PDB file of C-alpha atoms and ligand atoms in Angstrom:
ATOM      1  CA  UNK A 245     -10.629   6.082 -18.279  1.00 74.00           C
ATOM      2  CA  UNK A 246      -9.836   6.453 -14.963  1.00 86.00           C
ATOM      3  CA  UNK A 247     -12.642   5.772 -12.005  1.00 94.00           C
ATOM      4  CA  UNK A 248     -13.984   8.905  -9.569  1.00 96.00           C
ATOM      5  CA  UNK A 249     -13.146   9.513  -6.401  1.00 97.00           C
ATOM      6  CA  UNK A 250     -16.475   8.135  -4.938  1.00 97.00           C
ATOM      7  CA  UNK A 251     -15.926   4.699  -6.828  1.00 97.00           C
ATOM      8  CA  UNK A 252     -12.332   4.739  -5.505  1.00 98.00           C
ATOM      9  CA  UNK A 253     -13.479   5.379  -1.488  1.00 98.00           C
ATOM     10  CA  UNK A 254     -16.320   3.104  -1.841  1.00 98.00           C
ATOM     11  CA  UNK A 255     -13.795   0.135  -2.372  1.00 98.00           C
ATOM     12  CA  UNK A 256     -11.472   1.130   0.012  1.00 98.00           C
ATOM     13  CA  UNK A 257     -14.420   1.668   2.436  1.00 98.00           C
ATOM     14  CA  UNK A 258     -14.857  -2.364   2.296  1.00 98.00           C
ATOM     15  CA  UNK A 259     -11.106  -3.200   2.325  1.00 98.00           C
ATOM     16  CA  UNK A 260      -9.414  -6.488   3.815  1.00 98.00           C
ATOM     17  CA  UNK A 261      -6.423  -6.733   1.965  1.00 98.00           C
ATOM     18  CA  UNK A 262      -4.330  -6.178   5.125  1.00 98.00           C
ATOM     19  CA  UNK A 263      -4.309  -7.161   9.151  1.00 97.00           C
ATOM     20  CA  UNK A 264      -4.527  -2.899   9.679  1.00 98.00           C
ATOM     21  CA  UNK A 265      -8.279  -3.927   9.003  1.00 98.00           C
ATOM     22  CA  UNK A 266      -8.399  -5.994  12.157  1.00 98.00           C
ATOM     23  CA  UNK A 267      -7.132  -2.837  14.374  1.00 98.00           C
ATOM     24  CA  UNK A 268      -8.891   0.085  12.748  1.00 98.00           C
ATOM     25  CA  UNK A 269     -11.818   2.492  14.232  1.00 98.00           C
ATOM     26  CA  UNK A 270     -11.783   3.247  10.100  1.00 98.00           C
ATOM     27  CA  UNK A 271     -11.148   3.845   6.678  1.00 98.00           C
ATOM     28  CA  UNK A 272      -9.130   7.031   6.221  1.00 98.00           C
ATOM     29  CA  UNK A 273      -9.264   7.459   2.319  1.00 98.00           C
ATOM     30  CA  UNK A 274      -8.961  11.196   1.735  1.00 98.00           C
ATOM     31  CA  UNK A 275     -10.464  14.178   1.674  1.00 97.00           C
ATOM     32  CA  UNK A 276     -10.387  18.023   0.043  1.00 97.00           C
ATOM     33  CA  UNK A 277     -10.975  19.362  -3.211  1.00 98.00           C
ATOM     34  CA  UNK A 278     -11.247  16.624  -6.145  1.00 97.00           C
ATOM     35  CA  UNK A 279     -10.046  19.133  -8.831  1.00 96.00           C
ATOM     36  CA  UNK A 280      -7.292  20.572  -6.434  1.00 97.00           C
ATOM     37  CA  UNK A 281      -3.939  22.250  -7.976  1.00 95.00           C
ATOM     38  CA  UNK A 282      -2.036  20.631  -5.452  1.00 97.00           C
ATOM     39  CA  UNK A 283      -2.493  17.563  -3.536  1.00 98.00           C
ATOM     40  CA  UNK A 284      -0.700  16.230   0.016  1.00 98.00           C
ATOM     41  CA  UNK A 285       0.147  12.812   0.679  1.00 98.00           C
ATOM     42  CA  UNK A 286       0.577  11.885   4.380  1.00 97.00           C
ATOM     43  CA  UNK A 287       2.044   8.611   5.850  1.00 97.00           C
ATOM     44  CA  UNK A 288      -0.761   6.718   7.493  1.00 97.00           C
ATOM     45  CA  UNK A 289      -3.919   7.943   9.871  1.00 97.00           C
ATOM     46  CA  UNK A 290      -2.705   8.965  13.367  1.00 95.00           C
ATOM     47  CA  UNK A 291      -4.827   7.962  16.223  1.00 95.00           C
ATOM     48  CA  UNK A 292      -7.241  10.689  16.207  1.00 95.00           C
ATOM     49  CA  UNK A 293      -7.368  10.658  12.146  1.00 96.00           C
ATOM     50  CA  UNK A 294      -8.611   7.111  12.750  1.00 97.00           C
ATOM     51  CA  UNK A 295     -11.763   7.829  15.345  1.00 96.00           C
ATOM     52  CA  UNK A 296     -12.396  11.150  13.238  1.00 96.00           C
ATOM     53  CA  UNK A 297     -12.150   9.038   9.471  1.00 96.00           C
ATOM     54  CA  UNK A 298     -10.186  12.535   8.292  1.00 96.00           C
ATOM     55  CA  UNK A 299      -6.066  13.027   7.718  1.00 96.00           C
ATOM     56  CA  UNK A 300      -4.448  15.905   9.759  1.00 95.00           C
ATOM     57  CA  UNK A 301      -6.810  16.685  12.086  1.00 94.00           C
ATOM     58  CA  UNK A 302      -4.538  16.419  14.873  1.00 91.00           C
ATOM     59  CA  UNK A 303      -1.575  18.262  16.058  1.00 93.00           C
ATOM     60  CA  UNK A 304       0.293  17.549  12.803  1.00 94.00           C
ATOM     61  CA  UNK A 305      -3.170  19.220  11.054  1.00 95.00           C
ATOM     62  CA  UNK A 306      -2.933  22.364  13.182  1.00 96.00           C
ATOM     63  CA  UNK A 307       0.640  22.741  11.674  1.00 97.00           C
ATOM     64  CA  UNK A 308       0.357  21.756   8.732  1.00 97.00           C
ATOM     65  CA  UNK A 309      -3.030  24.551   8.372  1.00 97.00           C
ATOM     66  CA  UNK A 310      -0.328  27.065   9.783  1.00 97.00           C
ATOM     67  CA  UNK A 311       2.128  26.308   7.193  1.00 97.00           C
ATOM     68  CA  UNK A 312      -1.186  26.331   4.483  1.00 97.00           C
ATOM     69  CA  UNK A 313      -1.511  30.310   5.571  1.00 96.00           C
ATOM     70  CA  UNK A 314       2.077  30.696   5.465  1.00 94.00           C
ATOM     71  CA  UNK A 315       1.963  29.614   1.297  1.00 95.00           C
ATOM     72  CA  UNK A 316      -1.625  31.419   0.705  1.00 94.00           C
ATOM     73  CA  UNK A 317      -3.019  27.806   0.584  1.00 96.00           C
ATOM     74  CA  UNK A 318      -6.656  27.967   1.855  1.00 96.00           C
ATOM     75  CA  UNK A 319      -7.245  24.471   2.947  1.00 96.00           C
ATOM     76  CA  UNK A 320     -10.525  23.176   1.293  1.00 96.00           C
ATOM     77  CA  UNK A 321      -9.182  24.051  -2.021  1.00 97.00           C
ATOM     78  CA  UNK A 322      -6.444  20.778  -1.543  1.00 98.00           C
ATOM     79  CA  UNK A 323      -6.986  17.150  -1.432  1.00 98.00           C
ATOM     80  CA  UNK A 324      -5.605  15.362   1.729  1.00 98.00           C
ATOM     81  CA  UNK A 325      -4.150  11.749   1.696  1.00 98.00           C
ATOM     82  CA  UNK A 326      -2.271   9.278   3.171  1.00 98.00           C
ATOM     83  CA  UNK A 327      -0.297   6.426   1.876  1.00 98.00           C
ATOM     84  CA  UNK A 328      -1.705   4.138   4.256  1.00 98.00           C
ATOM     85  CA  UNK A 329      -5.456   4.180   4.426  1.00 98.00           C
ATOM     86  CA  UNK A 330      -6.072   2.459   8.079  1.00 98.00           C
ATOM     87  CA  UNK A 331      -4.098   3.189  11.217  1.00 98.00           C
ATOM     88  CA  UNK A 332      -1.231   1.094  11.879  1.00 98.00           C
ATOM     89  CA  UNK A 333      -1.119  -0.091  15.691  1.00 97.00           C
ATOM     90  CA  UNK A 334       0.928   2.336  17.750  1.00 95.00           C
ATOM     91  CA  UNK A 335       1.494   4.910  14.952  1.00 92.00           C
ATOM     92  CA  UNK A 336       4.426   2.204  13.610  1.00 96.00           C
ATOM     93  CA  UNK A 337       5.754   2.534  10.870  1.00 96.00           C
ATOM     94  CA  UNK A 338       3.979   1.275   7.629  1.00 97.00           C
ATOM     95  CA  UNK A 339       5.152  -2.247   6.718  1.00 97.00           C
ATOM     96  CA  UNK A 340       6.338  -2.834   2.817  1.00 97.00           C
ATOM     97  CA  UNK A 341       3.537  -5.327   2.312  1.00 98.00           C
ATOM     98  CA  UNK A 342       0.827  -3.108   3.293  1.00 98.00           C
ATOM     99  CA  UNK A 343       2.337  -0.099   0.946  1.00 98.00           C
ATOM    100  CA  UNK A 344       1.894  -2.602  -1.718  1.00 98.00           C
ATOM    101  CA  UNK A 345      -1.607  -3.697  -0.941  1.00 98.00           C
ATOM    102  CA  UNK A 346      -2.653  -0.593  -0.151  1.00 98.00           C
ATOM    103  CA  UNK A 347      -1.415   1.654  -2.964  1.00 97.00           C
ATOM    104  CA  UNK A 348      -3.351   0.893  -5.618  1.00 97.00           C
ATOM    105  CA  UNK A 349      -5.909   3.397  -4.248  1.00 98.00           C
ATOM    106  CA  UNK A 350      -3.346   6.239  -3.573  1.00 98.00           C
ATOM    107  CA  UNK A 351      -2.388   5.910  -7.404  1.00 97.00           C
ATOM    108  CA  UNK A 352      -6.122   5.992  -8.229  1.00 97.00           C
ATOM    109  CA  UNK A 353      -6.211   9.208  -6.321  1.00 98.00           C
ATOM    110  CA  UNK A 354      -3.542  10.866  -8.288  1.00 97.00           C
ATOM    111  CA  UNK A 355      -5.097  10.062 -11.457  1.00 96.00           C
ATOM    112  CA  UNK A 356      -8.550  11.339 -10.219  1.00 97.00           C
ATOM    113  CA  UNK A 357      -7.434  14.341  -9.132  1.00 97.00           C
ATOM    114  CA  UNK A 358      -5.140  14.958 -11.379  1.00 96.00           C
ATOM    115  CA  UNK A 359      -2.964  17.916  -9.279  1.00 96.00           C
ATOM    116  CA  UNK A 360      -0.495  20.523 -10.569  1.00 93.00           C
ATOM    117  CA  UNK A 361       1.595  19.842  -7.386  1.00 96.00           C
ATOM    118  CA  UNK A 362       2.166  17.003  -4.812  1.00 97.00           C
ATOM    119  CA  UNK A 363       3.712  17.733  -1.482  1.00 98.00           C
ATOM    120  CA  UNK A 364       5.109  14.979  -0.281  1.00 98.00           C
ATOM    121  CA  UNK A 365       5.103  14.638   3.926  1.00 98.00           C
ATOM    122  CA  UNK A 366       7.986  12.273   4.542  1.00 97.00           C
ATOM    123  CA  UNK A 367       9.422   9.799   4.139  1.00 97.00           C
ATOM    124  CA  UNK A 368       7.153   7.294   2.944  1.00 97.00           C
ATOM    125  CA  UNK A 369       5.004   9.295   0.925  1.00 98.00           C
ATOM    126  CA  UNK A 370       8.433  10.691  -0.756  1.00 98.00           C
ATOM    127  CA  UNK A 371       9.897   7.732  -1.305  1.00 96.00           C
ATOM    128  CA  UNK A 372       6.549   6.210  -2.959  1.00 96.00           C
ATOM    129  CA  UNK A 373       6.134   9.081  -5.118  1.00 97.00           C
ATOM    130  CA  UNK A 374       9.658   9.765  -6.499  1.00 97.00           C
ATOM    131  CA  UNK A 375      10.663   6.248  -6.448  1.00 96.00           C
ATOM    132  CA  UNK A 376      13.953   6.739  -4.382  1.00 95.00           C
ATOM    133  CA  UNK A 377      15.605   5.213  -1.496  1.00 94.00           C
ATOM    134  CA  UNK A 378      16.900   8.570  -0.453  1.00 96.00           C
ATOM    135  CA  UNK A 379      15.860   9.904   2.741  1.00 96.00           C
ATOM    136  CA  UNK A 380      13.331  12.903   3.326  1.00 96.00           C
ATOM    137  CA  UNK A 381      16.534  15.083   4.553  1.00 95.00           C
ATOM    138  CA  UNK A 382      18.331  14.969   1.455  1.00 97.00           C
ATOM    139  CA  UNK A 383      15.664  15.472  -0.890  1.00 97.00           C
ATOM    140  CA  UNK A 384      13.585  18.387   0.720  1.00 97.00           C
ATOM    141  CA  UNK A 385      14.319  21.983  -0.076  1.00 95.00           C
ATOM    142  CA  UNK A 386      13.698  21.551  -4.070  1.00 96.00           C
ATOM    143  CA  UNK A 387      11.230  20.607  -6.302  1.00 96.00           C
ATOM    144  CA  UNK A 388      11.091  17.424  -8.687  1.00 96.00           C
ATOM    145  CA  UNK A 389       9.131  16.738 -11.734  1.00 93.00           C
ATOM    146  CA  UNK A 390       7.709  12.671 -11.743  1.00 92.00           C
ATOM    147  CA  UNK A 391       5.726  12.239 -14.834  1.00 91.00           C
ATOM    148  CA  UNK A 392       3.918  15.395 -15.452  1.00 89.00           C
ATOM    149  CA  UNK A 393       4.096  16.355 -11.577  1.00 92.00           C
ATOM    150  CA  UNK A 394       5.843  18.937  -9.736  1.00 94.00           C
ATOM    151  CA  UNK A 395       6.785  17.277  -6.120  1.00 97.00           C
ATOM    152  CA  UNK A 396       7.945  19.104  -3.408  1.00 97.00           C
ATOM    153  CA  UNK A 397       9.039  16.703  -0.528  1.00 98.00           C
ATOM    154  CA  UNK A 398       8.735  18.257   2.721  1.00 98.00           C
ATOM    155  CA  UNK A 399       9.118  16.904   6.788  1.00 97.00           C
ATOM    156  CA  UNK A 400       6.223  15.055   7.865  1.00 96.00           C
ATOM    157  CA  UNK A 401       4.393  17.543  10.315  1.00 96.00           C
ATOM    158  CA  UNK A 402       4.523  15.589  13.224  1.00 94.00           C
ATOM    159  CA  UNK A 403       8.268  15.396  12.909  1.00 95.00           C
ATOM    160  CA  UNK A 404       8.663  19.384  12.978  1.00 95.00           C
ATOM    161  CA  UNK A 405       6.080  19.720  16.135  1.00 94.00           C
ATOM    162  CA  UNK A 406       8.876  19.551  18.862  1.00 88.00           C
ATOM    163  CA  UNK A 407      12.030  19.933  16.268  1.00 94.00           C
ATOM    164  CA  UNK A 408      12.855  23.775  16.077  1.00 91.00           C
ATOM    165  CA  UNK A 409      15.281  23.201  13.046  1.00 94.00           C
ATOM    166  CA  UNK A 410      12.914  20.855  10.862  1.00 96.00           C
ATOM    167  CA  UNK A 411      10.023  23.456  11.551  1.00 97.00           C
ATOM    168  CA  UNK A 412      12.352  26.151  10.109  1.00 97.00           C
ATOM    169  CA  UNK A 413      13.103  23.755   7.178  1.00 97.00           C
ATOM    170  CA  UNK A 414       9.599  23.045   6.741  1.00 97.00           C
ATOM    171  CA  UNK A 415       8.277  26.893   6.728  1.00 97.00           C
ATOM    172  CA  UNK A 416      10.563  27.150   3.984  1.00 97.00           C
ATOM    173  CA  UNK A 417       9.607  24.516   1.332  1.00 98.00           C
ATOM    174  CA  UNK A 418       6.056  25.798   1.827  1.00 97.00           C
ATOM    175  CA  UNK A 419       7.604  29.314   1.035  1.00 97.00           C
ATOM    176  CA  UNK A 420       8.829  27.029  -1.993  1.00 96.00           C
ATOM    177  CA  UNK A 421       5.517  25.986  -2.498  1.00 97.00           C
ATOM    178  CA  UNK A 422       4.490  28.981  -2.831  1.00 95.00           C
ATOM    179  CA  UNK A 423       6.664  29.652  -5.256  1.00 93.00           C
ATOM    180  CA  UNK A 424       5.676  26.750  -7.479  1.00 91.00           C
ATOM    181  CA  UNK A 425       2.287  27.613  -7.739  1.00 92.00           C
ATOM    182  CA  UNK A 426       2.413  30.601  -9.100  1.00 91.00           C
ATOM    183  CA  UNK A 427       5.100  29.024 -11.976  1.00 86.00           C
ATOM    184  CA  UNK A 428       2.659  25.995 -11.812  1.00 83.00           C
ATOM    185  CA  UNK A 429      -0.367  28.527 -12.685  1.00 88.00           C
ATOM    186  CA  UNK A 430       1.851  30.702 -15.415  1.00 89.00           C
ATOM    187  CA  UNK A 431       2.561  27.247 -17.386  1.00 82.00           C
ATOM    188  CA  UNK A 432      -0.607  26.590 -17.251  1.00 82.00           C
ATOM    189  CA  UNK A 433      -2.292  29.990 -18.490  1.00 88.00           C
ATOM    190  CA  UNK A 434       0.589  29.601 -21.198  1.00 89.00           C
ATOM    191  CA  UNK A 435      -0.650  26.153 -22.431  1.00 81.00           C
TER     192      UNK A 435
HETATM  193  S1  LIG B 603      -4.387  -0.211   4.967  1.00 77.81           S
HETATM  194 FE1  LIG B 603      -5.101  -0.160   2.834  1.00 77.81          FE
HETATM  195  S2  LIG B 603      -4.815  -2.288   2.099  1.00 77.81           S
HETATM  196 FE2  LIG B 603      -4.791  -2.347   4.346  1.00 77.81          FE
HETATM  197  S3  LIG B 603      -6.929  -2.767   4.929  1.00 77.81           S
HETATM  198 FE3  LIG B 603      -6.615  -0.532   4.974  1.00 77.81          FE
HETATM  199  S4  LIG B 603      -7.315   0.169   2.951  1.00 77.81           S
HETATM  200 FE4  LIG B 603      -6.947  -2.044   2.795  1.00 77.81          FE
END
């Protein structure tokens, strides 16, 4: 029996199990639909993620609600994470120990929400997912199964802002993920 999403957030809500607690405005757990078909997982809260307690509400949010339209995706029918749930300093890079401390509650997300479909955006959130050391460049462009998952690994947003090619790239694994859905709905109806 797996917990809700409210247990999950109020734990994380309280969390010290890493130094990002010393540096954050707060706790970015998630947000979006809890019984969404497909679910994004992010990197770690930006800077204005962190004052606002919400992922992708920045820049990288603008695109990535563009890229939503471009796949039919209306946005409050997905669920919204990060791997990291505080805001490292800077916008570094997430540290190994903290993905280890910190993931429990991602993988408690999965299981509460149970999705059809989880984008992956970037690397870390691909690598975590699918369990690879392969980079984000390789893997993108096709869809895996992981368990009883499709996951589509895509470019992190914020890379494709001011990258012309990965934008490109990325309009086109949400065509994919458009795609998916629909084969994700018809094996569904079929079960
Ligand atoms: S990043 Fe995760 S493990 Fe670290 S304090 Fe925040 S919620 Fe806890």
């Amino acid at each position: 029996m797996h917990r809700t999403l409210e247990e999950i957030e109020a734990d994380a809500l309280q969390c010290r199990k890493c130094e990002l607690c010393e540096t954050r405005t707060t706790v970015v757990f998630g947000v979006g639909n809890p019984d969404a078909e497909v679910m994004f997982i992010g990197e770690a809260p930006g800077k204005q993620e962190d004052l606002g307690a919400e992922p992708f509400i920045g820049a990288a949010g603008k695109l990535l609600n563009r890229m939503l339209e471009r796949a039919g995706i209306n946005r409050p029918d997905i669920y919204i994470a990060n791997v990291l749930k505080c805001r490292p300093p800077g916008n570094r890079d997430p540290r190994p120990d903290e993905i280890q401390l910190c993931s429990p509650y991602l993988r408690e997300q999965v299981r509460a929400i149970d999705p059809d479909v989880i984008v992956t955006l970037g690397n870390f959130a691909t690598k975590f997912i699918l369990k690879t050391d392969k980079g984000i460049t390789s893997l993108r462009g096709q869809a895996y199964t992981a368990g009883k998952f499709y996951v589509l690994p895509t470019f992190h947003p914020a890379a494709a802002i001011y990258d012309q090619s990965k934008l490109a790239l990325l309009e086109s694994d949400f065509d994919l993920l458009g795609e998916l859905l629909r084969v994700a709905r018809e094996r569904k109806a079929a079960r």
